[in-house]
Coordinates of C-alpha atoms and ligand atoms in Angstrom, one line a residue:
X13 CA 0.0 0.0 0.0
X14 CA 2.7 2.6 0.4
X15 CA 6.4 2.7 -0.8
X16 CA 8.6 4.6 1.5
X17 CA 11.9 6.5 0.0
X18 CA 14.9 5.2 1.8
X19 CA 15.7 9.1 2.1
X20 CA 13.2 12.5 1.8
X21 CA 14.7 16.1 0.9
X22 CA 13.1 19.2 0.9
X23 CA 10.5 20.3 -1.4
X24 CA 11.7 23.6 -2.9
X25 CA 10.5 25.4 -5.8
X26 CA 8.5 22.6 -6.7
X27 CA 11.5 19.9 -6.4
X28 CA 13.0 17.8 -4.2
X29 CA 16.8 19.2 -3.0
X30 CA 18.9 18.8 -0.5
X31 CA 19.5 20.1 2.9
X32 CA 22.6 22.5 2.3
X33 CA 24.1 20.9 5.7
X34 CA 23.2 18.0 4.0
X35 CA 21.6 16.6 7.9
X36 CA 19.1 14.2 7.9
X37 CA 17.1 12.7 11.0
X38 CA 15.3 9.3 11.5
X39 CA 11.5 9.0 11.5
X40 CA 10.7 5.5 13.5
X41 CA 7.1 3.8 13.3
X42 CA 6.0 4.5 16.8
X43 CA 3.7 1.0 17.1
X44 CA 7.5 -1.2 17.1
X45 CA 9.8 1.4 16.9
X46 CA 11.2 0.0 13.6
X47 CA 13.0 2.8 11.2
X48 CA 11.0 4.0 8.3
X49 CA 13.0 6.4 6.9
X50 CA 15.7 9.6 6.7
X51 CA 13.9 12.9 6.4
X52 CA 16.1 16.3 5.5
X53 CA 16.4 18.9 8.3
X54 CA 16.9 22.2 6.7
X55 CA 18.4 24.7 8.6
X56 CA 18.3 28.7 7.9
X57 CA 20.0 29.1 4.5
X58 CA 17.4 26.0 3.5
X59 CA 14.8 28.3 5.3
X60 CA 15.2 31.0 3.1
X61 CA 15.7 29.7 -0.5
X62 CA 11.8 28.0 0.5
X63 CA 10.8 31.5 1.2
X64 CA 12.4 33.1 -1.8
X65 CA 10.8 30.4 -3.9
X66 CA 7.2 31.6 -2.4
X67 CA 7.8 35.0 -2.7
X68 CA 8.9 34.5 -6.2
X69 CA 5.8 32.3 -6.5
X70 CA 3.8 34.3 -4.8
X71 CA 4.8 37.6 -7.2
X72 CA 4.7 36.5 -10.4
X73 CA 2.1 33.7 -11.0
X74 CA -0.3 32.6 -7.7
X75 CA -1.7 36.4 -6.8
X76 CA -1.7 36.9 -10.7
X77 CA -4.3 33.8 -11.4
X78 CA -8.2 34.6 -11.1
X79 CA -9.3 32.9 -8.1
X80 CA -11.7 30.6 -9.9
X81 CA -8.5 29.6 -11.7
X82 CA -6.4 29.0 -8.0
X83 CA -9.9 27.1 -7.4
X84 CA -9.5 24.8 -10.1
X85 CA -5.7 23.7 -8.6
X86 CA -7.0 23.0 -5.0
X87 CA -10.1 20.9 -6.8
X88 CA -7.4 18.7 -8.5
X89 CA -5.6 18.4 -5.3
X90 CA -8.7 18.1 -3.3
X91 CA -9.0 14.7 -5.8
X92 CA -6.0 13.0 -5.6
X93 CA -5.9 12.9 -2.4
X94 CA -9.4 11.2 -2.4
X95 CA -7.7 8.5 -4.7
X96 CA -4.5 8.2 -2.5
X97 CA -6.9 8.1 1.1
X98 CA -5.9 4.3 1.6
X99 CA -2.4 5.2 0.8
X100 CA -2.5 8.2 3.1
X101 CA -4.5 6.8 5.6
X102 CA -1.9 3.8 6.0
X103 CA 1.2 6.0 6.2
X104 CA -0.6 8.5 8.5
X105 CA -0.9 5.5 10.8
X106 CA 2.8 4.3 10.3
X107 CA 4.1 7.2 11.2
X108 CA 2.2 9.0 13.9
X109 CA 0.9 5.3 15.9
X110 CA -3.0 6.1 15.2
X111 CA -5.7 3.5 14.7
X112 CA -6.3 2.9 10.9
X113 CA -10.0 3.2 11.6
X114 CA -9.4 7.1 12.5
X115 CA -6.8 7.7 9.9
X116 CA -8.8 6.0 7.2
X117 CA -12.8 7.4 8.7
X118 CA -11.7 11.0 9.6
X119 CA -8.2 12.6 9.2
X120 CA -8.1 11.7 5.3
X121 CA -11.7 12.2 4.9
X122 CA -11.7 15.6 6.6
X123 CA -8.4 16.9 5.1
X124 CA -9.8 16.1 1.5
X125 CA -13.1 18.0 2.7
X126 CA -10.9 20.9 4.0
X127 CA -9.5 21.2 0.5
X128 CA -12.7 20.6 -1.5
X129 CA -14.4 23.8 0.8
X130 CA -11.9 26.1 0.5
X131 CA -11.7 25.5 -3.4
X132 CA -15.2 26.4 -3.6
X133 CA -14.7 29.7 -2.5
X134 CA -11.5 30.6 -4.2
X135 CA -13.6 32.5 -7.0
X136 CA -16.3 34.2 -4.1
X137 CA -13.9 35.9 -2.0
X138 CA -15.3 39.4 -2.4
X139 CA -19.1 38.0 -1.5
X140 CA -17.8 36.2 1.8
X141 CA -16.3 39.9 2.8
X142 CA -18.8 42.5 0.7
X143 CA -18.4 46.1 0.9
X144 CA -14.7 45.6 2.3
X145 CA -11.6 45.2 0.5
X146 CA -9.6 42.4 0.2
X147 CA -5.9 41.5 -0.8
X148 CA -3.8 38.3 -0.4
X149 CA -1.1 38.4 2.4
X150 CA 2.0 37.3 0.7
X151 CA 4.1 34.5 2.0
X152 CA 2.7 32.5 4.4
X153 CA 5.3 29.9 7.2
X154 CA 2.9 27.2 8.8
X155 CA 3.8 25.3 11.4
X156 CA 2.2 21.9 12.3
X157 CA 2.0 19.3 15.0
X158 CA 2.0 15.4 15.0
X159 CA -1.5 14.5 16.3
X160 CA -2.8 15.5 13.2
X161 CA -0.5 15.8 10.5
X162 CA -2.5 15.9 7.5
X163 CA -5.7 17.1 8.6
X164 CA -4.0 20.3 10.1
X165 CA -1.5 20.5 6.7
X166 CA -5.2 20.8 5.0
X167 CA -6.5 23.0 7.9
X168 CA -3.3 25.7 6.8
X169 CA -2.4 25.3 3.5
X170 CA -6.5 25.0 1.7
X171 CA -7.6 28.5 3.1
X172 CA -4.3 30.0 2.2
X173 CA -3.6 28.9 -1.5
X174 CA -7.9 30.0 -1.5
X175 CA -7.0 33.3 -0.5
X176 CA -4.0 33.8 -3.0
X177 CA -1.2 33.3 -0.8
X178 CA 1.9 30.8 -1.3
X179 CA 3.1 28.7 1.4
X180 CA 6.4 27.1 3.4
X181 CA 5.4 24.9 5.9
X182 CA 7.0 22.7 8.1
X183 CA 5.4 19.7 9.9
X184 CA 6.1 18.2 13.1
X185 CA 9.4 16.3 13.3
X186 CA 8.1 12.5 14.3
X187 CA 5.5 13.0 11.6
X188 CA 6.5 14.3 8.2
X189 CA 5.9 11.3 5.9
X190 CA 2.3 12.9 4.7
X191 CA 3.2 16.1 3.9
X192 CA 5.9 15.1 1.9
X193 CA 3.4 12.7 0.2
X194 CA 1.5 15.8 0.1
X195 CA 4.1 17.4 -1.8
X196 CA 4.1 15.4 -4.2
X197 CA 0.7 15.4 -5.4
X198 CA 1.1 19.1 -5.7
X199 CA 3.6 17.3 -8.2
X200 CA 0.9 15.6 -9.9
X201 CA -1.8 18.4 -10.0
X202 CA 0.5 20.6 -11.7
X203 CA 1.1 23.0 -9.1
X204 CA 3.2 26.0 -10.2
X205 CA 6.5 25.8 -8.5
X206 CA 7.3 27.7 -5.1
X207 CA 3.2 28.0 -4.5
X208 CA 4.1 25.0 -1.8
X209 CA 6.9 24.2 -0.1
X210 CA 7.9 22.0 2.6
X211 CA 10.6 21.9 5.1
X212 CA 11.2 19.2 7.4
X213 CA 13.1 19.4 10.7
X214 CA 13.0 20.2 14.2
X215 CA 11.9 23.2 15.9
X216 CA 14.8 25.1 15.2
X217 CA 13.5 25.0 11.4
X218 CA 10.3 26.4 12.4
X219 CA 11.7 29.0 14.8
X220 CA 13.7 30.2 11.7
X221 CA 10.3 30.4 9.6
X222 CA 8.9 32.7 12.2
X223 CA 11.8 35.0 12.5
X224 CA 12.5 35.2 8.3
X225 CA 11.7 38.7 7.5
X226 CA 10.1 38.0 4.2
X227 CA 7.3 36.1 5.8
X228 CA 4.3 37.6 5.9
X229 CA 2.2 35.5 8.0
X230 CA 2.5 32.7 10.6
X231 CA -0.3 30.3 11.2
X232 CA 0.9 27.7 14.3
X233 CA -0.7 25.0 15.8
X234 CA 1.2 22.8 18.8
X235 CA 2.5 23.7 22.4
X236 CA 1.5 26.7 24.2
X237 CA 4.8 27.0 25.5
X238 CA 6.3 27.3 21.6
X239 CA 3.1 29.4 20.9
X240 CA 4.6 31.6 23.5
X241 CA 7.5 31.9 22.2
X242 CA 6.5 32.3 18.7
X243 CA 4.5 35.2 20.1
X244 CA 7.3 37.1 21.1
X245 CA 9.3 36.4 18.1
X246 CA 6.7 38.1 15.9
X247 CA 6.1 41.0 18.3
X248 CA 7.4 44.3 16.5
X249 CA 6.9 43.2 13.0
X250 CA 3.9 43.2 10.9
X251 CA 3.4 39.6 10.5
X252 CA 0.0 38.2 11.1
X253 CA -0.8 35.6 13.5
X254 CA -2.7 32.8 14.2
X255 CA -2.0 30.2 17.5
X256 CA -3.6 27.5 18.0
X257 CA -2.4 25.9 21.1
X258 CA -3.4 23.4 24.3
X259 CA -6.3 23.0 26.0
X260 CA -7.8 21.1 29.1
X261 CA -11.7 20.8 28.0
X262 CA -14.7 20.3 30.8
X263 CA -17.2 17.5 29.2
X264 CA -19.8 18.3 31.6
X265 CA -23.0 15.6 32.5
X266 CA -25.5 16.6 33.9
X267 CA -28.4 14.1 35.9
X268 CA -31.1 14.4 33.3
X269 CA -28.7 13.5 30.1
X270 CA -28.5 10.2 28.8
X271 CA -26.4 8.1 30.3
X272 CA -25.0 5.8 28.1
X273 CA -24.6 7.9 25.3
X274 CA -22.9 10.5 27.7
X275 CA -20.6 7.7 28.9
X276 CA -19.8 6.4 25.1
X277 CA -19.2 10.4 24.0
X278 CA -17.0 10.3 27.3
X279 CA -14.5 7.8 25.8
X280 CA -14.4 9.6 22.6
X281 CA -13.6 13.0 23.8
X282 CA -10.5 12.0 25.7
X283 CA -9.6 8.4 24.1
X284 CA -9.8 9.1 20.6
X285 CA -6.0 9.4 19.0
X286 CA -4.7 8.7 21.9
X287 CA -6.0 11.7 23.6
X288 CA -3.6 13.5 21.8
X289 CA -6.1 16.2 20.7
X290 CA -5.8 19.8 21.5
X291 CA -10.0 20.0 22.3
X292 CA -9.6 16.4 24.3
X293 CA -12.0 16.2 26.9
X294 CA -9.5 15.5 29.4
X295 CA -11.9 17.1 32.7
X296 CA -14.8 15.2 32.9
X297 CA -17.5 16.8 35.4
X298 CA -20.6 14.5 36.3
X299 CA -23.7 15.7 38.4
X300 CA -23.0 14.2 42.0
X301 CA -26.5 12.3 42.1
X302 CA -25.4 9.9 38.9
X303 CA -21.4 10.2 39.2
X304 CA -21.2 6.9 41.0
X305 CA -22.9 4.8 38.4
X306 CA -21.9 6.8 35.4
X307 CA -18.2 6.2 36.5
X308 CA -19.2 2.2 37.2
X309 CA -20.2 2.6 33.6
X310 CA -16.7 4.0 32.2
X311 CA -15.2 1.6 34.4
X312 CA -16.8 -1.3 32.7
X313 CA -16.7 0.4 28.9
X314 CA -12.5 0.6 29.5
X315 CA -12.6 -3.1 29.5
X316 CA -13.6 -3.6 26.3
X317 CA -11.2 -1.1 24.9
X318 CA -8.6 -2.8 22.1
X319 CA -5.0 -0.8 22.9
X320 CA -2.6 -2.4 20.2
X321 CA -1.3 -2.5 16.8
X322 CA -2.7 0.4 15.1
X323 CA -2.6 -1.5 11.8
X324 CA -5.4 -3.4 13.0
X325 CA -9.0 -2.2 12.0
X326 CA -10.2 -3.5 15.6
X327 CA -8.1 -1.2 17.4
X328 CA -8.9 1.5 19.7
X329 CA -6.2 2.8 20.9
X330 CA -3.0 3.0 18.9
X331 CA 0.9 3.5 19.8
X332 CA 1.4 7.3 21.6
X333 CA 3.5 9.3 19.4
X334 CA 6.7 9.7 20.4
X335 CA 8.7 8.3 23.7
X336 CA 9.1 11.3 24.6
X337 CA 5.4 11.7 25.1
X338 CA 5.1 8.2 26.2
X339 CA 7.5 10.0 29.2
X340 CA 5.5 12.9 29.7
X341 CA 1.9 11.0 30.0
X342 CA 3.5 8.6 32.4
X343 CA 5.0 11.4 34.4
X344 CA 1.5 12.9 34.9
X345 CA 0.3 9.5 36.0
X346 CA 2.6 8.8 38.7
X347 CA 1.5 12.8 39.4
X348 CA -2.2 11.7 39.9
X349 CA -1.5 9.1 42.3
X350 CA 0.9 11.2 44.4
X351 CA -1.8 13.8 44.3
X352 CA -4.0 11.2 46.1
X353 CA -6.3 10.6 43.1
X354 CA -7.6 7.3 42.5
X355 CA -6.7 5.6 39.4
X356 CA -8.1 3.1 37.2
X357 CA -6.3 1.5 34.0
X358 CA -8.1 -2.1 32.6
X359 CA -5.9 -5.4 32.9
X360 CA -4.7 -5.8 29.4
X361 CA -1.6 -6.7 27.7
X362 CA 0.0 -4.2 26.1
X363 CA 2.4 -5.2 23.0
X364 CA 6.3 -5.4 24.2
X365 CA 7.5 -3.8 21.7
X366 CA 6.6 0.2 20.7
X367 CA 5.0 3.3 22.7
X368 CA 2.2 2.1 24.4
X369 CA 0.1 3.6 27.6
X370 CA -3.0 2.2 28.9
X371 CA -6.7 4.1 28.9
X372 CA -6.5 5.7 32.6
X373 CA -9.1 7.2 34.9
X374 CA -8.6 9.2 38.0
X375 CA -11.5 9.9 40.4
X376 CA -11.5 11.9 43.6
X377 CA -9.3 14.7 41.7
X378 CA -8.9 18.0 43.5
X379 CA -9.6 21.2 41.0
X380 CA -6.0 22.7 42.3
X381 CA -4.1 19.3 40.8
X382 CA -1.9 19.2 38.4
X383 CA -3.6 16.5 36.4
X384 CA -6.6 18.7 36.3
X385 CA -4.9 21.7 35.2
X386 CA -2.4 21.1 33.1
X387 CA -2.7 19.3 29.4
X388 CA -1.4 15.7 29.3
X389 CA -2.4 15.2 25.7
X390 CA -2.2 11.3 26.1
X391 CA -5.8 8.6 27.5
X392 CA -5.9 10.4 30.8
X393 CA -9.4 11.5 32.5
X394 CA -9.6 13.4 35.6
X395 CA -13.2 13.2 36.9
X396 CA -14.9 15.0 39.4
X397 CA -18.1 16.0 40.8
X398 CA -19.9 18.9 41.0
X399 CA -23.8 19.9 42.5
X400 CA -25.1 23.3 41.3
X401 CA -25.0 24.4 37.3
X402 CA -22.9 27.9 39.2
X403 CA -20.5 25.4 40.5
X404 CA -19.9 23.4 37.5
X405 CA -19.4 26.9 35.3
X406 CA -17.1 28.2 37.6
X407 CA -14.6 24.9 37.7
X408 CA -15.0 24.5 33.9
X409 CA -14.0 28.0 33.5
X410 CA -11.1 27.7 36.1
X411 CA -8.5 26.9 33.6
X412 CA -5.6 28.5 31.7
X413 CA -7.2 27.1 28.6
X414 CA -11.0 27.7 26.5
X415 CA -10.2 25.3 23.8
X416 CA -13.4 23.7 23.8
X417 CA -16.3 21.9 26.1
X418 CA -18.6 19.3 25.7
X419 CA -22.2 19.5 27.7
X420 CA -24.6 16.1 28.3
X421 CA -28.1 17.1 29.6
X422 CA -31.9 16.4 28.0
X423 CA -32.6 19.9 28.3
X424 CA -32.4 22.6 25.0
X425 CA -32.3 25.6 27.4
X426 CA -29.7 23.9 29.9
X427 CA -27.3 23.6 26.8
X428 CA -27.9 27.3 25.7
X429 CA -27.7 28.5 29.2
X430 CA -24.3 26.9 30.0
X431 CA -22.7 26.9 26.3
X432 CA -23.0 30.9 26.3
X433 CA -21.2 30.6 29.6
X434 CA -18.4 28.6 28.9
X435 CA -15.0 30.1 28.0
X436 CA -14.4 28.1 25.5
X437 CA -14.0 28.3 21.5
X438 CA -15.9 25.2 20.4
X439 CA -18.7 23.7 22.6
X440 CA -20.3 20.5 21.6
X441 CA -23.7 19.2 23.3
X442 CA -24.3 15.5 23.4
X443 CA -21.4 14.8 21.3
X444 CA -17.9 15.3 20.8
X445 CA -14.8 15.9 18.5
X446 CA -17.1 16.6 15.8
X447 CA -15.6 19.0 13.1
X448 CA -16.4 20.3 9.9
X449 CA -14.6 22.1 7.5
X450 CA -17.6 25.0 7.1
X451 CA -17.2 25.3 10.9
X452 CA -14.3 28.1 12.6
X453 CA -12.1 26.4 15.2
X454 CA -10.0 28.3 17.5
X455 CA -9.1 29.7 21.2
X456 CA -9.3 31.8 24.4
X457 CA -6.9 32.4 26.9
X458 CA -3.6 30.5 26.5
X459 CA -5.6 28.2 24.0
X460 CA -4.6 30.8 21.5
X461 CA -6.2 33.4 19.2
X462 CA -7.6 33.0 15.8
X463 CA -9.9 30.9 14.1
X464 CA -9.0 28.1 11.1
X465 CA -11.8 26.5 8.9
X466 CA -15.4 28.1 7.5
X467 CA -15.2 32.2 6.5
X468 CA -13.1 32.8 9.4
X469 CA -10.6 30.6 8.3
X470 CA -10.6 32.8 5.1
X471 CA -9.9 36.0 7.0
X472 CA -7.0 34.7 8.6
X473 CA -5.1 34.9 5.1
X474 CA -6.6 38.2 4.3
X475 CA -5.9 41.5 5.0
X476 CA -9.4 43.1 4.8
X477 CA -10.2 46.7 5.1
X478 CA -13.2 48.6 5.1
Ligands
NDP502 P1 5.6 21.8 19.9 O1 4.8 23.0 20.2 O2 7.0 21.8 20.4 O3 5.6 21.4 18.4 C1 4.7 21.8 17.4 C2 5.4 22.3 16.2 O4 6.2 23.4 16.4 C3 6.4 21.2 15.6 O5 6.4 21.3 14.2 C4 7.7 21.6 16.2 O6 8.8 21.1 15.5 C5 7.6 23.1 16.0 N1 8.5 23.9 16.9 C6 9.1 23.5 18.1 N2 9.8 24.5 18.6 C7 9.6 25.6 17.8 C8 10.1 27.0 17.8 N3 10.8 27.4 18.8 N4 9.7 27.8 16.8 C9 8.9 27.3 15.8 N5 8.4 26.1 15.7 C10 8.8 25.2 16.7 O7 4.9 20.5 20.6 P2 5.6 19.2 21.2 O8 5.8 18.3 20.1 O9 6.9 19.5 22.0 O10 4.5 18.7 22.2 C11 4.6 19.2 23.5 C12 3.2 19.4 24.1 O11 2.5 20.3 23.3 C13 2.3 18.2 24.1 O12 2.5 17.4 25.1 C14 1.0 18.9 24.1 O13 0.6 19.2 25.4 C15 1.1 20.1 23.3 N6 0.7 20.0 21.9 C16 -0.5 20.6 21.5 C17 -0.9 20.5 20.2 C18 -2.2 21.1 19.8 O14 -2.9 20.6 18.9 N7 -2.7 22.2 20.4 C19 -0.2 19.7 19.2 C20 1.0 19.2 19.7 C21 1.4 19.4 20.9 P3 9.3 19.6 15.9 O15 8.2 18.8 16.4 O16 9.8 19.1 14.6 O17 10.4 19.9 16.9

């Protein structure tokens, strides 16, 4: 199903070159650690012939082409991707350790949508902003993270080829196998040269991307503490700015909701991918009159849970990313119990070989610890309790974050009354982890600023004036 090059370069100016320090770094297939593949890491001077071939690009042919013409390129694209999804979806899942089912069902699925929505409105700019003016940014450096390396490549790179910008992006450094795949069905669909380019590396690629002068824009996705950072770096210039960072998301259910769906929308929102999702509903708050036998319930529905091979269509939960964040989930773990939480994982075998971490739940979790607080980003829940609908607000909203928040309850008025209190960008009612590419996504507070997908999405690669 998919043929892996013994060695990727860099996709510049619409070909494949090497790294001028000619450095390359190992990408390993997290489910049995075995080595795929060498992948380029560019450094500075590499940094800046990709941005001189977008600016170049960017000058003389994208920003000159009609938009129903730039439309017309992100169809094609939008199509072969459709007829490369199994290939996609496979090397998605070699590379990053996700379950085929969610690679194959959703990434793939959505990032070919994400294409197909943002072609349709290459051509209807002006009607999405009327009466205001509008003018393509320039060069835009996009930076991406490895829980979702496709789907946020499509998230970046659809709304700003729509808008008439040319890209450089760089993907996360455990998973670059699909973007380079990506690169080359820009190949394929005729693509003029320099509109996309990709650099692979580490962060010290991306952190050159932000701070290259001819960039015009920087749309990030990963870490607040890089978002941070990144921040700072473009303080003082005129680049514009998008972050989309962590988050520690309240699912909240409430007595009246429906149990079992609640508890089955529960393991979704912090098990899918691993619970490495940015919106993961990693709090859970349940009414204190049900918590007890909606917890007996999760208790019960962990057992069933296939952690293994993410090759295998049965499984549930795949390999976690990286060892590194194999470390960091386990360290929070060991955190919770010496926080005096209680913890429950399911007896089952996990393989001997790769990244692997079992589906845990703490109960009797204190709002001040660190498990509640801080983003694990790997199958961790910390649930407590909670009486009043006041109360329940007030410790959803206690957070750094306002990613997003899911709400259980029976009642239409209950889920109006708290969703226009949360602080939160996206809040789902009986479900979760449900996204569309008409529909904005984005932050508060440390979550970030912003919003990728639907018109908004547009406007980030605009510069609109009245
Ligand atoms: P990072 O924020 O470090 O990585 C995200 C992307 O930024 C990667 O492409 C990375 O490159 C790049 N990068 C790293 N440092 C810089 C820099 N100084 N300037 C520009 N780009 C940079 O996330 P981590 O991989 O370290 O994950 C750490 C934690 O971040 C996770 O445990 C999780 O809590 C959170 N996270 C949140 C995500 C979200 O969707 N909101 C996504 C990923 C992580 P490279 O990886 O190649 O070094």
């Amino acid at each position: 199903m998919v043929q892996l090059k013994d060695q990727y370069e860099l996709f510049i100016n619409g070909q494949w070159q090497a790294p001028q320090a000619k450095k390359y770094f190992a990408t390993i297939n997290p489910s049995d650690e075995s080595h795929l593949s060498n992948i380029a890491w560019a450094t500075e001077a590499d940094v800046d012939l990709a941005v001189k071939a977008a600016r170049n690009a960017y000058e003389n042919v994208w920003s000159k082409l009609s938009g129903a013409e730039r439309g017309k390129y992100l169809f094609r694209i939008a199509r072969l991707m459709q007829e490369k999804a199994r290939e996609l979806a496979v090397l998605e899942t070699l590379d990053g350790g996700k379950p085929i089912k969610e690679s194959r069902d959703i990434d793939i699925p959505l990032a070919c949508n994400h294409f197909f929505y943002y072609a349709g409105w290459a051509d209807k700019l002006q009607e999405a902003f009327a009466g205001q003016q509008i003018e393509s940014l320039g060069v835009a450096g996009q930076i991406t993270p490895w829980n979702f390396p496709l789907l946020m490549l499509a998230w970046k790179i659809a709304p700003a080829l729509a808008c008439g910008n040319t890209v450089v992006l760089k993907p996360a450094e455990t998973t670059s196998l699909t973007a380079l795949k990506f690169a080359e069905i820009c190949q394929e669909a005729g693509l003029p040269a320099g509109v996309v380019n990709i650099i692979t590396g580490y962060g010290d690629t991306g952190a050159a991307l932000v701070v290259h002068p001819d960039v015009n824009k920087i749309a990030f996705t990963g870490s607040t503490a890089v978002g941070k950072q990144i921040q700072k770096a473009c303080i003082g210039t005129d680049k514009k700015l998008t972050l989309e960072l962590g988050g520690k998301s309240a699912n909240i259910i409430l007595e009246d909701a429906a149990i079992d769906q609640a508890v089955e929308g529960v393991i979704n929102a912090i098990f899918y991918n691993q619970g490495h999702v940015c919106c993961a509903g990693s709090r859970l708050y349940v009414q204190e009159s049900i918590a007890a036998h909606v917890i007996e319930k999760l208790k019960f529905r962990l057992q069933s849970i296939y952690v293994g091979n993410p090759l295998d269509k049965n499984t549930d939960i795949g390999a976690i990313n990286s060892k590194k964040q194999l470390e960091t989930i386990e360290k929070y773990i060991s955190l919770g119990r010496e926080e005096g939480a209680e913890i429950y994982q399911p007896a089952c075998q996990l393989p001997s070989k790769g990244y692997y971490c079992l589906p845990t739940l703490f109960t009797d979790v204190a709002q001040s610890a660190r498990i509640a607080q801080e983003e694990i980003f790997g199958p961790v829940l910390a649930i407590q309790t909670f009486r009043t609908i006041d109360e329940v607000l007030q410790k959803a909203n206690n957070s750094p974050y306002g990613l997003a928040a899911g709400v259980w309850t029976d009642k239409g008025a209950r889920i109006f009354g708290l969703s226009s209190q949360l602080r939160a960008g996206v809040v789902w009612a009986n479900t979760y982890n449900k996204f569309d590419p008409a529909s904005p996504f984005g932050g508060y507070k440390e979550s970030g600023f912003g919003r990728e997908g639907g018109v908004h999405g547009l406007s980030a690669y605009l510069k609109i004036t009245n």
